[in-house]
Short mmCIF file of C-alpha atoms in Angstrom, two decimals:
data_model
loop_
_atom_site.label_atom_id
_atom_site.label_comp_id
_atom_site.label_asym_id
_atom_site.label_seq_id
_atom_site.Cartn_x
_atom_site.Cartn_y
_atom_site.Cartn_z
CA UNK A 1 26.35 36.44 120.40
CA UNK A 2 30.13 36.20 120.06
CA UNK A 3 30.57 39.72 121.50
CA UNK A 4 28.25 38.84 124.39
CA UNK A 5 30.20 35.69 125.20
CA UNK A 6 33.47 37.64 125.02
CA UNK A 7 32.17 40.31 127.42
CA UNK A 8 30.89 37.63 129.80
CA UNK A 9 34.25 35.87 129.67
CA UNK A 10 36.11 39.11 130.43
CA UNK A 11 33.79 39.80 133.40
CA UNK A 12 34.35 36.25 134.69
CA UNK A 13 38.12 36.59 134.40
CA UNK A 14 37.97 39.96 136.23
CA UNK A 15 35.96 38.38 139.05
CA UNK A 16 38.44 35.50 139.25
CA UNK A 17 41.31 38.01 139.43
CA UNK A 18 39.61 39.93 142.26
CA UNK A 19 38.96 36.73 144.23
CA UNK A 20 42.56 35.62 143.69
CA UNK A 21 43.93 38.95 144.92
CA UNK A 22 41.63 38.72 147.94
CA UNK A 23 42.86 35.23 148.86
CA UNK A 24 46.50 36.35 148.55
CA UNK A 25 45.73 39.39 150.73
CA UNK A 26 44.13 37.25 153.46
CA UNK A 27 47.02 34.78 153.47
CA UNK A 28 49.59 37.60 153.56
CA UNK A 29 47.74 39.25 156.45
CA UNK A 30 47.70 35.97 158.40
CA UNK A 31 51.46 35.59 157.88
CA UNK A 32 52.14 39.16 158.99
CA UNK A 33 49.96 38.74 162.08
CA UNK A 34 51.77 35.53 162.97
CA UNK A 35 55.10 37.34 162.67
CA UNK A 36 53.81 40.03 165.05
CA UNK A 37 52.38 37.88 167.83
CA UNK A 38 55.12 35.23 167.75
CA UNK A 39 58.68 36.10 168.74
CA UNK A 40 61.38 33.48 168.49
CA UNK A 41 63.21 33.15 171.84
CA UNK A 42 66.96 32.89 172.17
CA UNK A 43 68.19 29.31 171.74
CA UNK A 44 69.60 27.56 174.82
CA UNK A 45 73.19 26.94 173.52
CA UNK A 46 73.56 30.65 172.75
CA UNK A 47 71.98 31.53 176.11
CA UNK A 48 74.63 29.47 177.91
CA UNK A 49 77.31 31.35 176.05
CA UNK A 50 75.81 34.56 177.45
CA UNK A 51 76.85 36.79 174.59
CA UNK A 52 73.94 36.43 172.17
CA UNK A 53 70.95 36.56 174.54
CA UNK A 54 69.31 39.37 176.49
CA UNK A 55 67.73 38.16 179.74
CA UNK A 56 64.91 39.88 181.68
CA UNK A 57 65.79 41.98 184.72
CA UNK A 58 62.53 40.83 186.34
CA UNK A 59 63.97 37.31 186.60
CA UNK A 60 66.24 38.64 189.39
CA UNK A 61 63.12 39.47 191.50
CA UNK A 62 64.12 43.09 192.21
CA UNK A 63 62.12 45.38 194.53
CA UNK A 64 60.45 47.94 192.32
CA UNK A 65 58.48 51.13 192.74
CA UNK A 66 55.94 52.80 190.46
CA UNK A 67 55.92 56.60 190.39
CA UNK A 68 53.72 58.84 188.25
CA UNK A 69 54.41 62.55 187.78
CA UNK A 70 52.74 65.38 185.88
CA UNK A 71 54.43 68.26 184.09
CA UNK A 72 53.51 71.02 181.63
CA UNK A 73 56.46 69.91 179.46
CA UNK A 74 57.35 66.43 178.18
CA UNK A 75 60.44 66.51 180.42
CA UNK A 76 61.25 67.62 183.95
CA UNK A 77 62.45 71.07 182.90
CA UNK A 78 59.03 72.62 183.45
CA UNK A 79 58.69 71.26 186.98
CA UNK A 80 57.01 68.02 188.00
CA UNK A 81 54.48 66.93 190.61
CA UNK A 82 54.10 63.46 192.08
CA UNK A 83 50.46 62.35 191.79
CA UNK A 84 50.67 58.61 192.52
CA UNK A 85 53.14 55.96 193.62
CA UNK A 86 53.26 52.31 194.65
CA UNK A 87 56.18 51.72 197.03
CA UNK A 88 56.25 47.92 196.71
CA UNK A 89 55.26 47.46 193.08
CA UNK A 90 54.40 43.85 192.15
CA UNK A 91 54.29 43.56 188.36
CA UNK A 92 52.02 40.51 188.60
CA UNK A 93 49.26 42.26 190.61
CA UNK A 94 46.70 44.25 188.67
CA UNK A 95 45.01 47.29 190.22
CA UNK A 96 42.88 50.33 189.48
CA UNK A 97 43.05 53.58 191.45
CA UNK A 98 41.41 56.98 191.03
CA UNK A 99 43.33 60.10 192.08
CA UNK A 100 42.64 63.82 191.81
CA UNK A 101 45.20 65.72 189.75
CA UNK A 102 45.73 69.44 190.25
CA UNK A 103 45.83 71.40 187.01
CA UNK A 104 48.45 74.14 186.53
CA UNK A 105 47.26 77.55 185.39
CA UNK A 106 48.85 77.03 181.97
CA UNK A 107 46.81 73.85 181.44
CA UNK A 108 43.59 75.57 182.54
CA UNK A 109 44.22 78.28 179.93
CA UNK A 110 43.89 75.82 177.04
CA UNK A 111 47.33 74.32 177.65
CA UNK A 112 48.77 70.80 177.73
CA UNK A 113 49.68 68.50 180.60
CA UNK A 114 52.01 65.49 180.38
CA UNK A 115 52.49 62.46 182.59
CA UNK A 116 55.81 60.72 183.25
CA UNK A 117 55.52 57.13 184.42
CA UNK A 118 58.55 55.56 186.11
CA UNK A 119 59.30 51.97 187.12
CA UNK A 120 62.47 52.10 189.23
CA UNK A 121 64.25 50.53 192.17
CA UNK A 122 62.35 50.85 195.45
CA UNK A 123 63.73 53.52 197.80
CA UNK A 124 65.69 55.25 195.02
CA UNK A 125 64.61 58.49 193.38
CA UNK A 126 63.69 57.85 189.72
CA UNK A 127 65.73 60.91 188.74
CA UNK A 128 68.86 59.29 190.20
CA UNK A 129 68.24 55.64 189.37
CA UNK A 130 70.34 54.32 186.49
CA UNK A 131 68.08 51.27 186.21
CA UNK A 132 64.78 53.07 185.79
CA UNK A 133 62.47 52.87 182.80
CA UNK A 134 59.97 55.60 182.02
CA UNK A 135 57.58 56.79 179.34
CA UNK A 136 55.85 60.11 178.69
CA UNK A 137 52.25 60.56 177.51
CA UNK A 138 49.78 63.42 177.16
CA UNK A 139 46.97 63.70 179.69
CA UNK A 140 45.23 66.27 177.48
CA UNK A 141 44.14 66.47 173.87
CA UNK A 142 42.51 69.11 171.70
CA UNK A 143 38.99 68.70 170.35
CA UNK A 144 36.12 70.86 169.19
CA UNK A 145 33.59 71.06 172.04
CA UNK A 146 30.14 69.65 171.42
CA UNK A 147 27.83 72.44 170.17
CA UNK A 148 25.14 73.42 172.68
CA UNK A 149 21.64 72.13 172.00
CA UNK A 150 18.55 74.28 172.46
CA UNK A 151 14.81 73.72 172.59
CA UNK A 152 13.60 75.30 169.34
CA UNK A 153 10.16 76.09 170.83
CA UNK A 154 10.97 77.43 174.32
CA UNK A 155 14.49 78.65 173.55
CA UNK A 156 15.88 76.90 176.66
CA UNK A 157 19.58 76.27 176.08
CA UNK A 158 21.61 73.31 177.32
CA UNK A 159 23.86 74.16 180.24
CA UNK A 160 27.51 74.12 179.24
CA UNK A 161 30.71 73.92 181.19
CA UNK A 162 33.26 76.46 180.01
CA UNK A 163 33.18 79.84 178.46
CA UNK A 164 35.05 79.45 175.18
CA UNK A 165 33.85 79.75 171.63
CA UNK A 166 32.75 76.42 170.17
CA UNK A 167 34.48 76.88 166.81
CA UNK A 168 38.01 76.50 168.22
CA UNK A 169 39.64 73.32 169.58
CA UNK A 170 39.88 73.36 173.36
CA UNK A 171 41.87 71.24 175.77
CA UNK A 172 40.16 68.06 177.02
CA UNK A 173 41.21 65.87 179.94
CA UNK A 174 41.97 62.19 179.41
CA UNK A 175 40.47 60.68 182.53
CA UNK A 176 42.07 57.23 182.11
CA UNK A 177 45.71 56.15 182.20
CA UNK A 178 46.29 52.49 181.36
CA UNK A 179 49.70 50.95 182.10
CA UNK A 180 51.11 47.53 181.20
CA UNK A 181 54.32 45.64 181.96
CA UNK A 182 55.43 42.43 180.23
CA UNK A 183 55.67 39.97 183.12
CA UNK A 184 56.80 36.82 181.30
CA UNK A 185 60.47 35.79 181.51
CA UNK A 186 61.28 36.03 177.82
CA UNK A 187 64.89 35.95 176.60
CA UNK A 188 65.54 37.92 173.40
CA UNK A 189 68.00 36.98 170.70
CA UNK A 190 70.22 40.02 170.23
CA UNK A 191 70.61 39.30 166.51
CA UNK A 192 66.84 38.87 165.94
CA UNK A 193 65.44 41.66 168.08
CA UNK A 194 61.95 42.77 166.92
CA UNK A 195 62.05 46.33 165.61
CA UNK A 196 58.74 47.27 167.27
CA UNK A 197 59.99 46.29 170.74
CA UNK A 198 63.44 47.83 170.22
CA UNK A 199 62.39 51.37 171.20
CA UNK A 200 60.86 50.10 174.45
CA UNK A 201 63.95 48.06 175.38
CA UNK A 202 66.57 49.40 177.77
CA UNK A 203 69.58 47.11 178.06
CA UNK A 204 72.43 47.10 180.60
CA UNK A 205 75.42 44.87 181.35
CA UNK A 206 75.21 42.78 184.53
CA UNK A 207 78.51 40.93 184.81
CA UNK A 208 78.79 38.73 181.74
CA UNK A 209 75.07 38.85 180.99
CA UNK A 210 73.09 41.35 178.99
CA UNK A 211 69.78 42.20 180.69
CA UNK A 212 66.81 44.37 179.77
CA UNK A 213 64.72 46.45 182.16
CA UNK A 214 60.95 45.90 182.51
CA UNK A 215 59.02 46.55 179.31
CA UNK A 216 56.69 49.40 180.31
CA UNK A 217 53.86 50.34 177.96
CA UNK A 218 51.29 53.16 178.15
CA UNK A 219 48.15 51.98 176.38
CA UNK A 220 46.86 55.03 174.51
CA UNK A 221 44.31 52.95 172.61
CA UNK A 222 42.25 52.92 175.82
CA UNK A 223 41.87 56.71 175.67
CA UNK A 224 38.33 57.03 174.32
CA UNK A 225 36.36 60.13 173.39
CA UNK A 226 33.61 59.14 175.85
CA UNK A 227 36.13 59.50 178.72
CA UNK A 228 37.23 63.02 177.74
CA UNK A 229 36.33 65.97 179.96
CA UNK A 230 36.46 69.58 178.77
CA UNK A 231 38.90 71.80 180.71
CA UNK A 232 38.08 75.43 181.47
CA UNK A 233 39.71 78.23 183.44
CA UNK A 234 37.70 77.45 186.60
CA UNK A 235 38.74 73.78 186.77
CA UNK A 236 41.39 73.33 189.47
CA UNK A 237 41.57 69.52 189.59
CA UNK A 238 40.19 66.54 187.72
CA UNK A 239 39.98 62.78 188.44
CA UNK A 240 42.42 60.37 186.83
CA UNK A 241 41.76 56.62 186.84
CA UNK A 242 45.04 54.67 186.79
CA UNK A 243 44.69 51.07 185.62
CA UNK A 244 47.51 48.54 185.61
CA UNK A 245 47.68 44.99 184.29
CA UNK A 246 50.25 42.60 182.87
CA UNK A 247 50.52 42.03 179.15
CA UNK A 248 51.98 39.25 177.03
CA UNK A 249 54.80 39.98 174.60
CA UNK A 250 52.67 39.03 171.60
CA UNK A 251 49.83 41.34 172.62
CA UNK A 252 52.33 44.12 173.35
CA UNK A 253 53.75 43.92 169.84
CA UNK A 254 50.26 43.86 168.33
CA UNK A 255 49.22 46.87 170.45
CA UNK A 256 52.34 48.79 169.39
CA UNK A 257 51.50 48.26 165.71
CA UNK A 258 47.88 49.31 166.20
CA UNK A 259 48.89 52.38 168.20
CA UNK A 260 51.35 53.40 165.49
CA UNK A 261 48.64 52.91 162.84
CA UNK A 262 46.23 55.21 164.73
CA UNK A 263 48.99 57.81 165.13
CA UNK A 264 49.70 57.68 161.38
CA UNK A 265 46.03 58.28 160.61
CA UNK A 266 46.03 61.31 162.89
CA UNK A 267 49.05 62.67 161.03
CA UNK A 268 47.04 62.37 157.80
CA UNK A 269 44.33 64.60 159.24
CA UNK A 270 42.09 62.19 161.16
CA UNK A 271 40.65 63.86 164.25
CA UNK A 272 40.45 62.38 167.75
CA UNK A 273 36.86 61.39 167.02
CA UNK A 274 37.84 59.66 163.77
CA UNK A 275 40.62 57.72 165.51
CA UNK A 276 38.21 56.77 168.30
CA UNK A 277 36.17 54.68 165.86
CA UNK A 278 39.26 52.57 165.14
CA UNK A 279 40.27 52.35 168.81
CA UNK A 280 36.87 50.94 169.67
CA UNK A 281 37.45 48.01 167.31
CA UNK A 282 40.50 46.85 169.26
CA UNK A 283 39.79 47.96 172.83
CA UNK A 284 36.17 46.78 173.11
CA UNK A 285 36.76 43.41 171.45
CA UNK A 286 38.49 40.22 172.55
CA UNK A 287 41.55 39.48 170.39
CA UNK A 288 40.24 36.07 169.28
CA UNK A 289 36.86 37.55 168.46
CA UNK A 290 38.69 40.39 166.70
CA UNK A 291 40.48 37.87 164.46
CA UNK A 292 37.15 36.24 163.63
CA UNK A 293 35.67 39.68 162.95
CA UNK A 294 38.54 40.43 160.57
CA UNK A 295 37.83 37.36 158.45
CA UNK A 296 34.08 38.00 158.44
CA UNK A 297 34.65 41.66 157.53
CA UNK A 298 37.12 40.71 154.80
CA UNK A 299 34.64 38.34 153.16
CA UNK A 300 31.88 40.89 153.64
CA UNK A 301 34.04 43.44 151.84
CA UNK A 302 34.62 40.99 148.99
CA UNK A 303 30.91 40.22 148.62
CA UNK A 304 30.08 43.92 148.83
CA UNK A 305 32.53 44.66 146.04
CA UNK A 306 31.13 41.89 143.84
CA UNK A 307 27.57 43.05 144.55
CA UNK A 308 28.59 46.62 143.75
CA UNK A 309 30.15 45.49 140.46
CA UNK A 310 27.05 43.51 139.48
CA UNK A 311 24.76 46.40 140.48
CA UNK A 312 26.69 48.85 138.30
CA UNK A 313 26.71 46.36 135.40
CA UNK A 314 22.95 45.81 135.76
CA UNK A 315 22.11 49.51 135.69
CA UNK A 316 24.50 50.20 132.79
CA UNK A 317 22.64 47.64 130.67
CA UNK A 318 19.16 48.71 131.87
CA UNK A 319 17.21 50.32 129.05
CA UNK A 320 13.64 49.95 130.35
CA UNK A 321 11.97 50.30 133.77
CA UNK A 322 9.32 47.67 133.07
CA UNK A 323 8.57 45.77 136.28
CA UNK A 324 10.72 48.15 138.35
CA UNK A 325 9.61 50.99 140.58
CA UNK A 326 11.10 54.32 139.56
CA UNK A 327 9.60 55.96 142.66
CA UNK A 328 11.36 53.42 144.87
CA UNK A 329 14.65 54.37 143.19
CA UNK A 330 13.88 58.05 143.78
CA UNK A 331 12.97 57.48 147.43
CA UNK A 332 16.09 55.42 147.99
CA UNK A 333 18.18 58.20 146.51
CA UNK A 334 16.47 60.80 148.69
CA UNK A 335 16.91 58.67 151.83
CA UNK A 336 20.60 58.06 151.10
CA UNK A 337 21.25 61.78 150.66
CA UNK A 338 19.34 62.57 153.88
CA UNK A 339 21.40 60.01 155.80
CA UNK A 340 24.60 61.50 154.39
CA UNK A 341 23.53 65.02 155.45
CA UNK A 342 22.60 63.66 158.89
CA UNK A 343 26.01 62.05 159.33
CA UNK A 344 27.62 65.29 158.17
CA UNK A 345 25.59 67.30 160.70
CA UNK A 346 26.56 64.88 163.49
CA UNK A 347 30.26 65.26 162.58
CA UNK A 348 30.54 61.51 162.08
CA UNK A 349 33.87 59.84 161.46
CA UNK A 350 35.28 60.01 157.92
CA UNK A 351 35.34 56.20 157.93
CA UNK A 352 31.53 56.31 157.80
CA UNK A 353 31.01 59.62 156.04
CA UNK A 354 33.04 58.88 152.88
CA UNK A 355 31.26 55.58 151.98
CA UNK A 356 27.90 57.27 152.63
CA UNK A 357 28.85 60.08 150.24
CA UNK A 358 29.91 57.62 147.54
CA UNK A 359 26.65 55.73 148.00
CA UNK A 360 24.69 58.98 147.54
CA UNK A 361 26.46 59.70 144.24
CA UNK A 362 25.66 56.20 142.98
CA UNK A 363 21.99 56.56 143.90
CA UNK A 364 21.81 59.88 142.02
CA UNK A 365 23.27 58.11 138.97
CA UNK A 366 20.58 55.40 139.30
CA UNK A 367 17.86 58.07 139.32
CA UNK A 368 19.32 59.50 136.12
CA UNK A 369 19.12 56.06 134.52
CA UNK A 370 15.64 55.27 135.87
CA UNK A 371 14.05 58.52 134.62
CA UNK A 372 16.13 58.61 131.43
CA UNK A 373 17.44 62.07 132.23
CA UNK A 374 19.79 63.79 129.82
CA UNK A 375 21.60 66.98 130.75
CA UNK A 376 22.37 69.39 127.92
CA UNK A 377 24.49 72.50 128.28
CA UNK A 378 23.58 75.75 126.57
CA UNK A 379 26.68 77.77 127.38
CA UNK A 380 26.80 77.85 131.21
CA UNK A 381 23.10 77.04 131.59
CA UNK A 382 22.13 73.34 131.93
CA UNK A 383 18.85 71.92 130.66
CA UNK A 384 17.32 68.53 131.43
CA UNK A 385 15.46 66.23 129.07
CA UNK A 386 13.31 63.33 130.30
CA UNK A 387 12.86 60.25 128.16
CA UNK A 388 9.40 58.99 127.14
CA UNK A 389 7.78 55.92 128.66
CA UNK A 390 6.38 53.05 126.62
CA UNK A 391 3.08 51.33 127.43
CA UNK A 392 4.60 48.71 129.74
CA UNK A 393 6.49 51.36 131.71
CA UNK A 394 3.32 53.44 132.03
CA UNK A 395 1.49 50.48 133.60
CA UNK A 396 4.35 50.10 136.07
CA UNK A 397 4.05 53.80 136.93
CA UNK A 398 0.34 53.30 137.65
CA UNK A 399 1.17 50.63 140.21
CA UNK A 400 3.82 52.96 141.62
CA UNK A 401 1.30 55.76 142.05
CA UNK A 402 -1.29 53.45 143.61
CA UNK A 403 1.20 52.08 146.14
CA UNK A 404 2.38 55.56 147.04
CA UNK A 405 -1.21 56.78 147.51
CA UNK A 406 -2.14 54.10 150.06
CA UNK A 407 1.17 54.33 151.91
CA UNK A 408 0.85 58.11 152.26
CA UNK A 409 -2.42 57.75 154.22
CA UNK A 410 -0.54 55.97 157.01
CA UNK A 411 3.05 57.15 156.78
CA UNK A 412 2.69 60.90 156.30
CA UNK A 413 0.70 61.47 159.53
CA UNK A 414 3.23 59.35 161.45
CA UNK A 415 6.16 61.29 160.02
CA UNK A 416 4.60 64.68 160.72
CA UNK A 417 3.56 63.62 164.22
CA UNK A 418 7.04 62.32 165.02
CA UNK A 419 8.66 65.54 163.79
CA UNK A 420 6.25 67.68 165.87
CA UNK A 421 6.90 65.58 169.00
CA UNK A 422 10.68 65.92 168.55
CA UNK A 423 10.34 69.67 168.03
CA UNK A 424 8.58 70.06 171.38
CA UNK A 425 10.45 67.59 173.61
CA UNK A 426 13.92 67.15 172.07
CA UNK A 427 16.73 69.72 171.95
CA UNK A 428 18.67 70.36 168.75
CA UNK A 429 21.60 72.49 167.66
CA UNK A 430 19.56 74.32 164.99
CA UNK A 431 16.42 74.15 162.86
CA UNK A 432 18.50 72.46 160.16
CA UNK A 433 19.51 69.75 162.64
CA UNK A 434 15.84 69.16 163.57
CA UNK A 435 14.85 69.00 159.90
CA UNK A 436 17.56 66.46 159.03
CA UNK A 437 16.77 64.31 162.09
CA UNK A 438 13.06 64.38 161.22
CA UNK A 439 13.78 63.27 157.65
CA UNK A 440 16.04 60.46 158.88
CA UNK A 441 13.47 59.18 161.38
CA UNK A 442 10.57 59.62 158.99
CA UNK A 443 11.99 58.43 155.69
CA UNK A 444 14.03 55.33 156.47
CA UNK A 445 11.19 53.11 157.61
CA UNK A 446 8.68 54.30 154.97
CA UNK A 447 11.26 53.77 152.27
CA UNK A 448 11.75 50.15 153.30
CA UNK A 449 8.00 49.54 153.61
CA UNK A 450 7.26 51.10 150.23
CA UNK A 451 10.01 49.12 148.52
CA UNK A 452 8.52 45.83 149.73
CA UNK A 453 4.98 46.84 148.72
CA UNK A 454 6.04 48.03 145.27
CA UNK A 455 8.02 44.86 144.70
CA UNK A 456 4.90 42.86 145.53
CA UNK A 457 2.65 44.93 143.24
CA UNK A 458 5.16 44.69 140.39
CA UNK A 459 5.24 40.92 140.79
CA UNK A 460 1.44 40.86 140.36
CA UNK A 461 1.85 42.64 137.03
CA UNK A 462 4.06 39.91 135.68
#
């Protein structure tokens, strides 16, 4: 009894520690987010002095022009072409335009194309304007093309655009270009300049005052995989949707941090498709709803961790399967592995694939515990020993078998019929892809139904 109380006390203290760390993490995150979205303006006495404050150039109401060029190099050395311009550019007026962009031969041959966006004085060439601000971004990215799908019965193949092999990354066109300019008249404190904004800030001396040019931002978080278009050698021009809107300083700083985070993930090996999952969280969600989602997700993560800990503790202590369905454990394990293989076949993001793989390993461990399996090694050859069931466990197995028998009369014909229908009317990449999809569609719902039925039958036993 003393050892049991000591173990329970240690588990309680561990849970308290985890909850405490979680609360500290949430509070720290709130403080960091507040520091990002709030920027302290320059104080008025220092602004009057003129030396410690940096005022916005937009406060002078200058006539501006927006010019967008394309080039095969990230600078003008490779030649540039003007694709869009707004002669009288009003930073407060949002717009969206679609233009056709001609693709150079180098880009059509699996090359890259860049865009250079300028905000400069109206009537002055951006290449000669000393008060211009510009940024460079890629209009193309490299991705593996989607494998062609084929009807496994008729052999009819899906029509594809392009003539390249599907196992090599090919150039894809980013069909959207989203631009933002900070329109608010914010005065920065030169001694407390935010580091994230610093690289976007261009400062010049205007008499006794220090001024900064418009804060131009290219929103690359809006570049989604669904908007990508594969480029091939026969493509001469492609559409480009140019969207412009104002942005607040707080949202700009938040967007810069998120964009840098996505870029860091890509440097660690995340593909464009992996990064797209993260982009969707921020782009498709209102910021206030996103904050609420963060708190809900954080608490969900905490509860998931605690449930995971209790589940592992329960199965570690489990010595008998009386009142529990071993077949339900086996089916759950099989379904989890099938889902993992399905996600792997669909080239799902690592953010989803890794947790699914971990869950599959845990379910295999549960099967080992439920069937009392021991693995013995005889040199390099493994052998498996199954534990014996007592009388109570045998009665539970009888209920298991009875439930499975009645369920099979209904579920097996439905599963086979659904797989046959998909084989005839749906196109797949391969027979393996059809098999995995059929298992996913056929096993998830039966597994849930059987679990509920077995739980009910086991409750009748007790």
